mmCIF file of C-alpha atoms and ligand atoms in Angstrom:
data_model
loop_
_atom_site.group_PDB
_atom_site.id
_atom_site.type_symbol
_atom_site.label_atom_id
_atom_site.label_comp_id
_atom_site.label_asym_id
_atom_site.label_seq_id
_atom_site.Cartn_x
_atom_site.Cartn_y
_atom_site.Cartn_z
ATOM 1 C CA UNK W 223 49.358 10.161 -41.559
ATOM 2 C CA UNK W 224 48.492 11.354 -38.057
ATOM 3 C CA UNK W 225 44.065 11.300 -36.480
ATOM 4 C CA UNK W 226 41.673 9.204 -37.618
ATOM 5 C CA UNK W 227 41.177 8.652 -41.056
ATOM 6 C CA UNK W 228 37.641 9.660 -39.603
ATOM 7 C CA UNK W 229 38.817 13.320 -38.530
ATOM 8 C CA UNK W 230 39.549 13.788 -42.448
ATOM 9 C CA UNK W 231 36.084 15.808 -43.794
ATOM 10 C CA UNK W 232 37.860 17.475 -47.185
ATOM 11 C CA UNK W 233 40.522 16.059 -49.757
ATOM 12 C CA UNK W 234 42.329 19.096 -51.722
ATOM 13 C CA UNK W 235 44.020 18.396 -54.878
ATOM 14 C CA UNK W 236 46.570 20.596 -57.155
ATOM 15 C CA UNK W 237 45.333 20.046 -60.988
ATOM 16 C CA UNK W 238 48.051 20.153 -63.193
ATOM 17 C CA UNK W 239 50.985 17.744 -62.251
ATOM 18 C CA UNK W 240 48.696 16.512 -59.594
ATOM 19 C CA UNK W 241 45.548 15.225 -61.903
ATOM 20 C CA UNK W 242 45.948 16.707 -64.884
ATOM 21 C CA UNK W 243 49.520 16.058 -66.949
ATOM 22 C CA UNK W 244 51.075 19.752 -68.447
ATOM 23 C CA UNK W 245 50.415 19.176 -71.508
ATOM 24 C CA UNK W 246 47.396 21.511 -72.008
ATOM 25 C CA UNK W 247 49.773 24.718 -70.148
ATOM 26 C CA UNK W 248 52.716 23.532 -72.737
ATOM 27 C CA UNK W 249 50.803 23.655 -75.208
ATOM 28 C CA UNK W 250 49.833 26.833 -74.755
ATOM 29 C CA UNK W 251 52.710 28.351 -74.235
ATOM 30 C CA UNK W 252 55.296 26.892 -75.879
ATOM 31 C CA UNK W 253 54.055 26.159 -79.541
ATOM 32 C CA UNK W 254 50.739 28.363 -79.531
ATOM 33 C CA UNK W 255 51.981 31.173 -78.281
ATOM 34 C CA UNK W 256 55.391 30.977 -80.136
ATOM 35 C CA UNK W 257 52.717 29.833 -82.957
ATOM 36 C CA UNK W 258 51.207 32.993 -83.159
ATOM 37 C CA UNK W 259 54.034 35.363 -82.286
ATOM 38 C CA UNK W 260 56.653 33.878 -85.085
ATOM 39 C CA UNK W 261 53.121 34.963 -87.726
ATOM 40 C CA UNK W 262 52.206 37.867 -85.819
ATOM 41 C CA UNK W 263 56.457 39.758 -85.866
ATOM 42 C CA UNK W 264 57.229 37.791 -89.227
ATOM 43 C CA UNK W 265 59.918 35.976 -87.218
ATOM 44 C CA UNK W 266 60.993 31.341 -87.209
ATOM 45 C CA UNK W 267 59.875 29.640 -84.694
ATOM 46 C CA UNK W 268 62.586 28.608 -82.328
ATOM 47 C CA UNK W 269 63.461 32.752 -82.487
ATOM 48 C CA UNK W 270 59.976 33.714 -80.885
ATOM 49 C CA UNK W 271 60.644 30.799 -78.694
ATOM 50 C CA UNK W 272 63.613 33.121 -77.808
ATOM 51 C CA UNK W 273 62.024 36.188 -76.536
ATOM 52 C CA UNK W 274 59.521 34.248 -76.193
ATOM 53 C CA UNK W 275 61.267 32.739 -72.908
ATOM 54 C CA UNK W 276 62.897 35.173 -71.878
ATOM 55 C CA UNK W 277 59.678 37.628 -71.312
ATOM 56 C CA UNK W 278 57.982 35.000 -69.777
ATOM 57 C CA UNK W 279 61.355 34.999 -67.056
ATOM 58 C CA UNK W 280 61.227 38.835 -66.465
ATOM 59 C CA UNK W 281 57.875 37.735 -65.175
ATOM 60 C CA UNK W 282 58.572 34.587 -62.577
ATOM 61 C CA UNK W 283 56.329 32.295 -61.454
ATOM 62 C CA UNK W 284 55.121 34.343 -57.577
ATOM 63 C CA UNK W 285 53.709 37.401 -60.405
ATOM 64 C CA UNK W 286 50.301 37.099 -61.326
ATOM 65 C CA UNK W 287 50.652 37.918 -64.677
ATOM 66 C CA UNK W 288 52.545 34.586 -65.279
ATOM 67 C CA UNK W 289 49.459 32.345 -64.965
ATOM 68 C CA UNK W 290 47.378 35.038 -66.703
ATOM 69 C CA UNK W 291 47.066 33.526 -70.782
ATOM 70 C CA UNK W 292 44.675 36.966 -71.877
ATOM 71 C CA UNK W 293 47.864 38.599 -70.239
ATOM 72 C CA UNK W 294 50.782 37.466 -72.420
ATOM 73 C CA UNK W 295 48.141 37.481 -75.319
ATOM 74 C CA UNK W 296 47.698 41.199 -75.061
ATOM 75 C CA UNK W 297 51.563 42.261 -74.241
ATOM 76 C CA UNK W 298 51.912 40.653 -78.068
ATOM 77 C CA UNK W 299 49.619 41.798 -79.499
ATOM 78 C CA UNK W 300 47.559 37.908 -80.672
ATOM 79 C CA UNK W 301 43.443 38.290 -80.051
ATOM 80 C CA UNK W 302 41.561 36.258 -77.988
ATOM 81 C CA UNK W 303 43.422 33.726 -75.942
ATOM 82 C CA UNK W 304 40.010 31.955 -74.874
ATOM 83 C CA UNK W 305 39.445 30.955 -78.634
ATOM 84 C CA UNK W 306 42.953 29.790 -78.755
ATOM 85 C CA UNK W 307 42.200 27.810 -75.183
ATOM 86 C CA UNK W 308 39.376 26.161 -76.522
ATOM 87 C CA UNK W 309 41.497 24.386 -80.070
ATOM 88 C CA UNK W 310 43.794 22.702 -77.350
ATOM 89 C CA UNK W 311 40.676 21.157 -75.481
ATOM 90 C CA UNK W 312 41.139 17.091 -76.526
ATOM 91 C CA UNK W 313 45.448 18.185 -74.904
ATOM 92 C CA UNK W 314 43.944 17.918 -71.754
ATOM 93 C CA UNK W 315 45.731 14.744 -70.335
ATOM 94 C CA UNK W 316 44.446 13.067 -66.731
ATOM 95 C CA UNK W 317 47.568 10.936 -65.624
ATOM 96 C CA UNK W 318 46.413 6.739 -65.372
ATOM 97 C CA UNK W 319 44.889 6.273 -62.007
ATOM 98 C CA UNK W 320 43.426 9.886 -61.684
ATOM 99 C CA UNK W 321 39.857 9.181 -62.544
ATOM 100 C CA UNK W 322 39.921 5.879 -60.433
ATOM 101 C CA UNK W 323 41.021 7.852 -57.489
ATOM 102 C CA UNK W 324 38.459 10.080 -57.861
ATOM 103 C CA UNK W 325 35.811 8.759 -57.989
ATOM 104 C CA UNK W 326 36.656 6.352 -54.818
ATOM 105 C CA UNK W 327 37.075 8.990 -52.851
ATOM 106 C CA UNK W 328 34.533 10.871 -53.546
ATOM 107 C CA UNK W 329 31.856 8.354 -52.163
ATOM 108 C CA UNK W 330 33.520 9.471 -48.811
ATOM 109 C CA UNK W 331 35.434 12.701 -48.523
ATOM 110 C CA UNK W 332 34.156 15.833 -49.952
ATOM 111 C CA UNK W 333 36.586 16.340 -52.680
ATOM 112 C CA UNK W 334 37.748 20.051 -53.476
ATOM 113 C CA UNK W 335 40.326 21.308 -56.338
ATOM 114 C CA UNK W 336 43.557 24.391 -54.974
ATOM 115 C CA UNK W 337 45.425 25.405 -57.578
ATOM 116 C CA UNK W 338 47.030 28.450 -59.029
ATOM 117 C CA UNK W 339 45.539 27.696 -62.338
ATOM 118 C CA UNK W 340 42.925 30.889 -63.577
ATOM 119 C CA UNK W 341 39.758 29.788 -63.602
ATOM 120 C CA UNK W 342 39.760 30.083 -67.594
ATOM 121 C CA UNK W 343 42.541 27.390 -67.461
ATOM 122 C CA UNK W 344 40.113 25.657 -65.317
ATOM 123 C CA UNK W 345 37.753 25.221 -67.668
ATOM 124 C CA UNK W 346 39.686 22.880 -69.697
ATOM 125 C CA UNK W 347 41.634 21.693 -67.124
ATOM 126 C CA UNK W 348 38.771 19.715 -65.117
ATOM 127 C CA UNK W 349 35.181 19.302 -67.945
ATOM 128 C CA UNK W 350 36.025 15.510 -67.562
ATOM 129 C CA UNK W 351 36.531 15.510 -64.245
ATOM 130 C CA UNK W 352 34.411 18.617 -62.637
ATOM 131 C CA UNK W 353 31.266 16.095 -61.064
ATOM 132 C CA UNK W 354 33.705 14.650 -58.211
ATOM 133 C CA UNK W 355 34.505 18.432 -56.527
ATOM 134 C CA UNK W 356 32.212 20.066 -54.724
ATOM 135 C CA UNK W 357 34.137 23.210 -54.807
ATOM 136 C CA UNK W 358 37.272 24.367 -57.092
ATOM 137 C CA UNK W 359 39.429 27.164 -55.676
ATOM 138 C CA UNK W 360 41.575 29.151 -57.794
ATOM 139 C CA UNK W 361 43.637 31.301 -56.008
ATOM 140 C CA UNK W 362 44.891 33.587 -58.449
ATOM 141 C CA UNK W 363 41.493 34.029 -60.177
ATOM 142 C CA UNK W 364 39.835 34.039 -56.550
ATOM 143 C CA UNK W 365 42.458 35.785 -54.076
ATOM 144 C CA UNK W 366 44.506 37.320 -56.505
ATOM 145 C CA UNK W 367 48.074 35.216 -55.026
ATOM 146 C CA UNK W 368 49.693 31.980 -55.369
ATOM 147 C CA UNK W 369 49.371 29.518 -53.077
ATOM 148 C CA UNK W 370 49.938 31.150 -49.661
ATOM 149 C CA UNK W 371 50.092 29.812 -46.584
ATOM 150 C CA UNK W 372 46.738 33.257 -46.205
ATOM 151 C CA UNK W 373 45.456 31.499 -49.592
ATOM 152 C CA UNK W 374 44.635 28.493 -47.880
ATOM 153 C CA UNK W 375 43.565 29.572 -44.329
ATOM 154 C CA UNK W 376 41.187 31.799 -46.784
ATOM 155 C CA UNK W 377 40.308 28.396 -48.328
ATOM 156 C CA UNK W 378 39.374 26.705 -45.129
ATOM 157 C CA UNK W 379 37.721 29.360 -44.194
ATOM 158 C CA UNK W 380 35.060 28.910 -47.290
ATOM 159 C CA UNK W 381 34.980 25.437 -47.224
ATOM 160 C CA UNK W 382 33.748 25.827 -43.246
ATOM 161 C CA UNK W 383 36.181 23.152 -41.273
ATOM 162 C CA UNK W 384 39.983 23.348 -39.623
ATOM 163 C CA UNK W 385 42.844 22.661 -41.201
ATOM 164 C CA UNK W 386 43.485 19.977 -39.936
ATOM 165 C CA UNK W 387 40.626 18.286 -40.949
ATOM 166 C CA UNK W 388 41.694 18.495 -44.350
ATOM 167 C CA UNK W 389 44.140 17.343 -46.811
ATOM 168 C CA UNK W 390 45.595 18.353 -49.039
ATOM 169 C CA UNK W 391 47.871 16.442 -52.077
ATOM 170 C CA UNK W 392 50.219 18.678 -55.448
ATOM 171 C CA UNK W 393 53.514 18.039 -57.210
ATOM 172 C CA UNK W 394 55.024 21.665 -55.770
ATOM 173 C CA UNK W 395 57.369 21.745 -53.135
ATOM 174 C CA UNK W 396 56.731 25.223 -51.719
ATOM 175 C CA UNK W 397 53.253 26.422 -52.916
ATOM 176 C CA UNK W 398 51.450 22.596 -52.659
ATOM 177 C CA UNK W 399 53.497 21.702 -49.542
ATOM 178 C CA UNK W 400 55.280 23.856 -46.569
ATOM 179 C CA UNK W 401 52.680 26.843 -47.685
ATOM 180 C CA UNK W 402 49.057 24.422 -46.400
ATOM 181 C CA UNK W 403 51.199 22.662 -43.781
ATOM 182 C CA UNK W 404 52.502 25.821 -41.875
ATOM 183 C CA UNK W 405 48.757 26.957 -41.268
ATOM 184 C CA UNK W 406 47.881 22.880 -39.921
ATOM 185 C CA UNK W 407 47.336 21.479 -43.332
ATOM 186 C CA UNK W 408 47.906 18.141 -43.591
ATOM 187 C CA UNK W 409 49.933 17.763 -46.954
ATOM 188 C CA UNK W 410 52.031 15.422 -49.024
ATOM 189 C CA UNK W 411 54.493 16.346 -51.950
ATOM 190 C CA UNK W 412 53.433 14.261 -54.995
ATOM 191 C CA UNK W 413 56.880 13.953 -56.661
ATOM 192 C CA UNK W 414 55.590 11.468 -59.250
ATOM 193 C CA UNK W 415 59.410 11.914 -61.043
ATOM 194 C CA UNK W 416 60.949 10.352 -57.914
ATOM 195 C CA UNK W 417 64.015 12.915 -57.525
ATOM 196 C CA UNK W 418 62.915 14.870 -54.339
ATOM 197 C CA UNK W 419 64.558 11.977 -51.801
ATOM 198 C CA UNK W 420 62.158 12.730 -49.898
ATOM 199 C CA UNK W 421 60.898 9.695 -48.243
ATOM 200 C CA UNK W 422 57.502 10.666 -47.159
ATOM 201 C CA UNK W 423 56.763 12.488 -50.801
ATOM 202 C CA UNK W 424 54.083 9.741 -53.058
ATOM 203 C CA UNK W 425 53.896 8.636 -55.969
ATOM 204 C CA UNK W 426 51.162 8.866 -57.602
ATOM 205 C CA UNK W 427 47.363 9.768 -55.890
ATOM 206 C CA UNK W 428 46.787 5.503 -56.046
ATOM 207 C CA UNK W 429 49.617 6.445 -52.547
ATOM 208 C CA UNK W 430 46.696 8.415 -51.297
ATOM 209 C CA UNK W 431 43.964 6.620 -51.228
ATOM 210 C CA UNK W 432 45.835 3.181 -49.979
ATOM 211 C CA UNK W 433 46.518 5.705 -46.476
ATOM 212 C CA UNK W 434 42.718 7.321 -46.239
ATOM 213 C CA UNK W 435 41.662 4.068 -46.934
ATOM 214 C CA UNK W 436 43.656 2.125 -45.366
HETATM 215 MG MG1 MG C 395 51.310 21.673 -60.457
#
Protein backbone atom coordinates (compact mmCIF):
# COMPACT_ATOMS: atom_id res chain seq x y z
CA UNK A 1 0.00 0.00 0.00
CA UNK A 2 1.46 3.33 -1.02
CA UNK A 3 0.33 6.62 0.40
CA UNK A 4 -1.40 7.31 3.65
CA UNK A 5 -4.56 5.42 4.41
CA UNK A 6 -6.38 8.67 5.17
CA UNK A 7 -6.04 9.57 1.48
CA UNK A 8 -8.42 6.74 0.73
CA UNK A 9 -12.06 7.71 0.49
CA UNK A 10 -13.80 4.73 -1.06
CA UNK A 11 -13.42 0.97 -0.79
CA UNK A 12 -14.94 -0.67 -3.85
CA UNK A 13 -15.88 -4.34 -3.92
CA UNK A 14 -16.58 -6.79 -6.66
CA UNK A 15 -19.49 -9.05 -5.66
CA UNK A 16 -19.39 -12.64 -6.97
CA UNK A 17 -16.30 -14.52 -5.85
CA UNK A 18 -15.41 -11.57 -3.60
CA UNK A 19 -18.11 -10.95 -1.00
CA UNK A 20 -20.52 -13.71 -2.01
CA UNK A 21 -19.79 -17.18 -3.37
CA UNK A 22 -20.73 -18.16 -6.89
CA UNK A 23 -23.33 -20.67 -5.61
CA UNK A 24 -26.35 -18.52 -6.52
CA UNK A 25 -25.14 -17.94 -10.07
CA UNK A 26 -24.12 -21.56 -10.50
CA UNK A 27 -27.60 -22.62 -9.37
CA UNK A 28 -29.15 -20.41 -12.01
CA UNK A 29 -26.82 -21.15 -14.93
CA UNK A 30 -26.10 -24.82 -14.31
CA UNK A 31 -29.12 -26.14 -12.39
CA UNK A 32 -32.25 -24.09 -12.99
CA UNK A 33 -31.75 -23.19 -16.66
CA UNK A 34 -30.73 -26.72 -17.77
CA UNK A 35 -33.57 -28.16 -15.65
CA UNK A 36 -36.15 -25.94 -17.30
CA UNK A 37 -34.59 -26.40 -20.72
CA UNK A 38 -34.76 -30.17 -20.25
CA UNK A 39 -38.45 -29.98 -19.29
CA UNK A 40 -39.27 -27.53 -22.08
CA UNK A 41 -37.64 -29.61 -24.85
CA UNK A 42 -38.10 -33.11 -23.44
CA UNK A 43 -34.40 -33.83 -22.88
CA UNK A 44 -32.35 -35.51 -20.17
CA UNK A 45 -30.69 -33.04 -17.80
CA UNK A 46 -27.17 -33.94 -18.98
CA UNK A 47 -28.05 -33.41 -22.62
CA UNK A 48 -29.74 -30.10 -21.79
CA UNK A 49 -26.60 -29.03 -19.87
CA UNK A 50 -24.36 -29.97 -22.80
CA UNK A 51 -26.43 -27.93 -25.25
CA UNK A 52 -26.70 -24.96 -22.92
CA UNK A 53 -22.96 -24.82 -22.19
CA UNK A 54 -22.38 -24.75 -25.92
CA UNK A 55 -24.80 -21.84 -26.24
CA UNK A 56 -23.13 -19.99 -23.35
CA UNK A 57 -19.71 -20.52 -24.92
CA UNK A 58 -20.95 -19.20 -28.26
CA UNK A 59 -21.59 -15.82 -26.58
CA UNK A 60 -18.72 -15.64 -24.05
CA UNK A 61 -18.09 -13.38 -21.06
CA UNK A 62 -16.88 -10.36 -23.03
CA UNK A 63 -20.38 -9.79 -24.40
CA UNK A 64 -23.20 -8.25 -22.39
CA UNK A 65 -25.81 -10.88 -23.22
CA UNK A 66 -23.75 -13.47 -21.37
CA UNK A 67 -24.65 -11.74 -18.07
CA UNK A 68 -28.34 -11.24 -18.78
CA UNK A 69 -30.49 -14.04 -17.36
CA UNK A 70 -33.64 -12.81 -19.05
CA UNK A 71 -31.80 -12.85 -22.37
CA UNK A 72 -31.20 -16.57 -21.91
CA UNK A 73 -34.72 -17.26 -20.62
CA UNK A 74 -36.10 -15.54 -23.70
CA UNK A 75 -33.63 -17.23 -26.05
CA UNK A 76 -34.63 -20.65 -24.68
CA UNK A 77 -38.34 -19.74 -24.27
CA UNK A 78 -38.33 -20.39 -20.50
CA UNK A 79 -40.56 -17.55 -19.26
CA UNK A 80 -39.74 -15.02 -16.56
CA UNK A 81 -36.29 -15.07 -15.00
CA UNK A 82 -37.12 -12.84 -12.01
CA UNK A 83 -39.63 -15.28 -10.53
CA UNK A 84 -37.24 -18.17 -11.02
CA UNK A 85 -34.40 -16.26 -9.36
CA UNK A 86 -36.45 -15.41 -6.29
CA UNK A 87 -36.92 -19.14 -5.68
CA UNK A 88 -33.13 -19.50 -5.35
CA UNK A 89 -32.57 -16.75 -2.75
CA UNK A 90 -31.40 -19.27 -0.14
CA UNK A 91 -28.48 -20.16 -2.42
CA UNK A 92 -26.88 -16.77 -1.78
CA UNK A 93 -23.91 -17.51 0.50
CA UNK A 94 -21.51 -14.91 1.90
CA UNK A 95 -17.88 -15.77 2.56
CA UNK A 96 -17.19 -16.34 6.28
CA UNK A 97 -15.38 -13.02 6.79
CA UNK A 98 -17.64 -10.84 4.62
CA UNK A 99 -20.09 -9.43 7.17
CA UNK A 100 -17.46 -8.60 9.78
CA UNK A 101 -15.11 -6.95 7.27
CA UNK A 102 -17.90 -4.82 5.79
CA UNK A 103 -19.10 -3.85 9.26
CA UNK A 104 -15.57 -2.84 10.30
CA UNK A 105 -14.60 -0.95 7.15
CA UNK A 106 -17.93 0.89 6.95
CA UNK A 107 -16.99 2.74 10.14
CA UNK A 108 -14.05 4.51 8.46
CA UNK A 109 -14.70 4.38 4.72
CA UNK A 110 -17.38 4.91 2.14
CA UNK A 111 -18.10 1.42 0.80
CA UNK A 112 -19.19 0.89 -2.78
CA UNK A 113 -19.95 -1.97 -5.14
CA UNK A 114 -18.44 -2.33 -8.62
CA UNK A 115 -19.87 -5.46 -10.16
CA UNK A 116 -20.22 -6.90 -13.63
CA UNK A 117 -23.39 -8.67 -12.48
CA UNK A 118 -26.60 -7.09 -13.74
CA UNK A 119 -28.88 -5.41 -11.20
CA UNK A 120 -31.43 -8.27 -11.24
CA UNK A 121 -28.62 -10.44 -9.83
CA UNK A 122 -27.37 -7.83 -7.37
CA UNK A 123 -30.85 -7.48 -5.91
CA UNK A 124 -30.46 -11.05 -4.65
CA UNK A 125 -26.72 -11.17 -4.03
CA UNK A 126 -26.63 -8.04 -1.86
CA UNK A 127 -29.94 -8.45 -0.04
CA UNK A 128 -28.44 -8.98 3.44
CA UNK A 129 -25.43 -6.64 3.15
CA UNK A 130 -26.77 -3.76 1.06
CA UNK A 131 -27.02 -1.41 4.05
CA UNK A 132 -23.20 -1.23 4.22
CA UNK A 133 -22.89 0.28 0.73
CA UNK A 134 -23.49 3.90 -0.21
CA UNK A 135 -23.23 3.17 -3.95
CA UNK A 136 -23.84 0.16 -6.13
CA UNK A 137 -22.52 0.20 -9.70
CA UNK A 138 -23.39 -2.53 -12.18
CA UNK A 139 -21.16 -2.16 -15.23
CA UNK A 140 -23.53 -4.16 -17.40
CA UNK A 141 -26.81 -2.55 -16.29
CA UNK A 142 -25.59 1.02 -15.72
CA UNK A 143 -22.94 1.43 -18.42
CA UNK A 144 -23.60 -1.44 -20.89
CA UNK A 145 -20.11 -2.83 -20.65
CA UNK A 146 -17.96 -5.28 -18.73
CA UNK A 147 -15.59 -3.76 -16.15
CA UNK A 148 -13.28 -1.86 -18.47
CA UNK A 149 -11.01 1.10 -17.73
CA UNK A 150 -13.81 3.31 -19.09
CA UNK A 151 -16.25 1.85 -16.55
CA UNK A 152 -13.87 2.62 -13.69
CA UNK A 153 -13.33 6.18 -14.91
CA UNK A 154 -17.06 6.77 -15.04
CA UNK A 155 -17.41 5.28 -11.58
CA UNK A 156 -14.80 7.71 -10.23
CA UNK A 157 -16.69 10.64 -11.76
CA UNK A 158 -19.98 9.48 -10.23
CA UNK A 159 -18.28 9.13 -6.86
CA UNK A 160 -16.56 12.53 -7.29
CA UNK A 161 -13.24 11.10 -6.10
CA UNK A 162 -9.86 10.68 -7.74
CA UNK A 163 -8.85 7.16 -8.80
CA UNK A 164 -6.00 7.07 -6.28
CA UNK A 165 -8.52 7.71 -3.49
CA UNK A 166 -10.25 4.44 -4.32
CA UNK A 167 -9.27 0.94 -3.32
CA UNK A 168 -10.91 -1.82 -5.34
CA UNK A 169 -10.80 -5.54 -4.65
CA UNK A 170 -12.07 -8.46 -6.71
CA UNK A 171 -11.35 -11.97 -7.87
CA UNK A 172 -11.01 -11.45 -11.64
CA UNK A 173 -7.50 -10.45 -12.61
CA UNK A 174 -8.55 -8.56 -15.73
CA UNK A 175 -11.76 -6.93 -14.54
CA UNK A 176 -10.77 -6.26 -10.91
CA UNK A 177 -7.04 -5.68 -11.12
CA UNK A 178 -5.66 -4.84 -14.58
CA UNK A 179 -8.50 -2.51 -15.66
CA UNK A 180 -8.91 -0.48 -12.45
CA UNK A 181 -5.13 -0.28 -11.92
CA UNK A 182 -4.77 1.10 -15.47
CA UNK A 183 -6.75 4.21 -14.47
CA UNK A 184 -4.90 4.70 -11.19
CA UNK A 185 -7.21 2.94 -8.75
CA UNK A 186 -5.38 1.03 -6.00
CA UNK A 187 -6.52 -2.41 -7.04
CA UNK A 188 -6.11 -5.70 -5.20
CA UNK A 189 -6.46 -9.09 -6.80
CA UNK A 190 -8.27 -11.52 -4.53
CA UNK A 191 -7.05 -15.06 -5.15
CA UNK A 192 -8.98 -17.14 -2.64
CA UNK A 193 -7.52 -20.43 -3.88
CA UNK A 194 -3.99 -19.08 -3.97
CA UNK A 195 -3.41 -20.62 -7.39
CA UNK A 196 -2.07 -17.57 -9.19
CA UNK A 197 1.33 -17.57 -7.48
CA UNK A 198 0.97 -13.79 -7.35
CA UNK A 199 2.73 -12.61 -4.20
CA UNK A 200 0.72 -9.37 -4.16
CA UNK A 201 -2.65 -11.12 -4.24
CA UNK A 202 -4.85 -11.37 -1.16
CA UNK A 203 -6.46 -14.59 0.03
CA UNK A 204 -9.45 -13.18 1.91
CA UNK A 205 -11.08 -9.85 2.70
CA UNK A 206 -9.69 -9.79 6.22
CA UNK A 207 -6.25 -9.10 4.74
CA UNK A 208 -7.58 -5.98 3.08
CA UNK A 209 -9.06 -4.77 6.36
CA UNK A 210 -5.68 -5.39 8.04
CA UNK A 211 -3.84 -3.44 5.34
CA UNK A 212 -6.22 -0.49 5.60
CA UNK A 213 -6.44 -0.41 9.36
CA UNK A 214 -2.91 -1.56 10.13
MG1 LIG B 1 -16.00 -11.67 -9.25
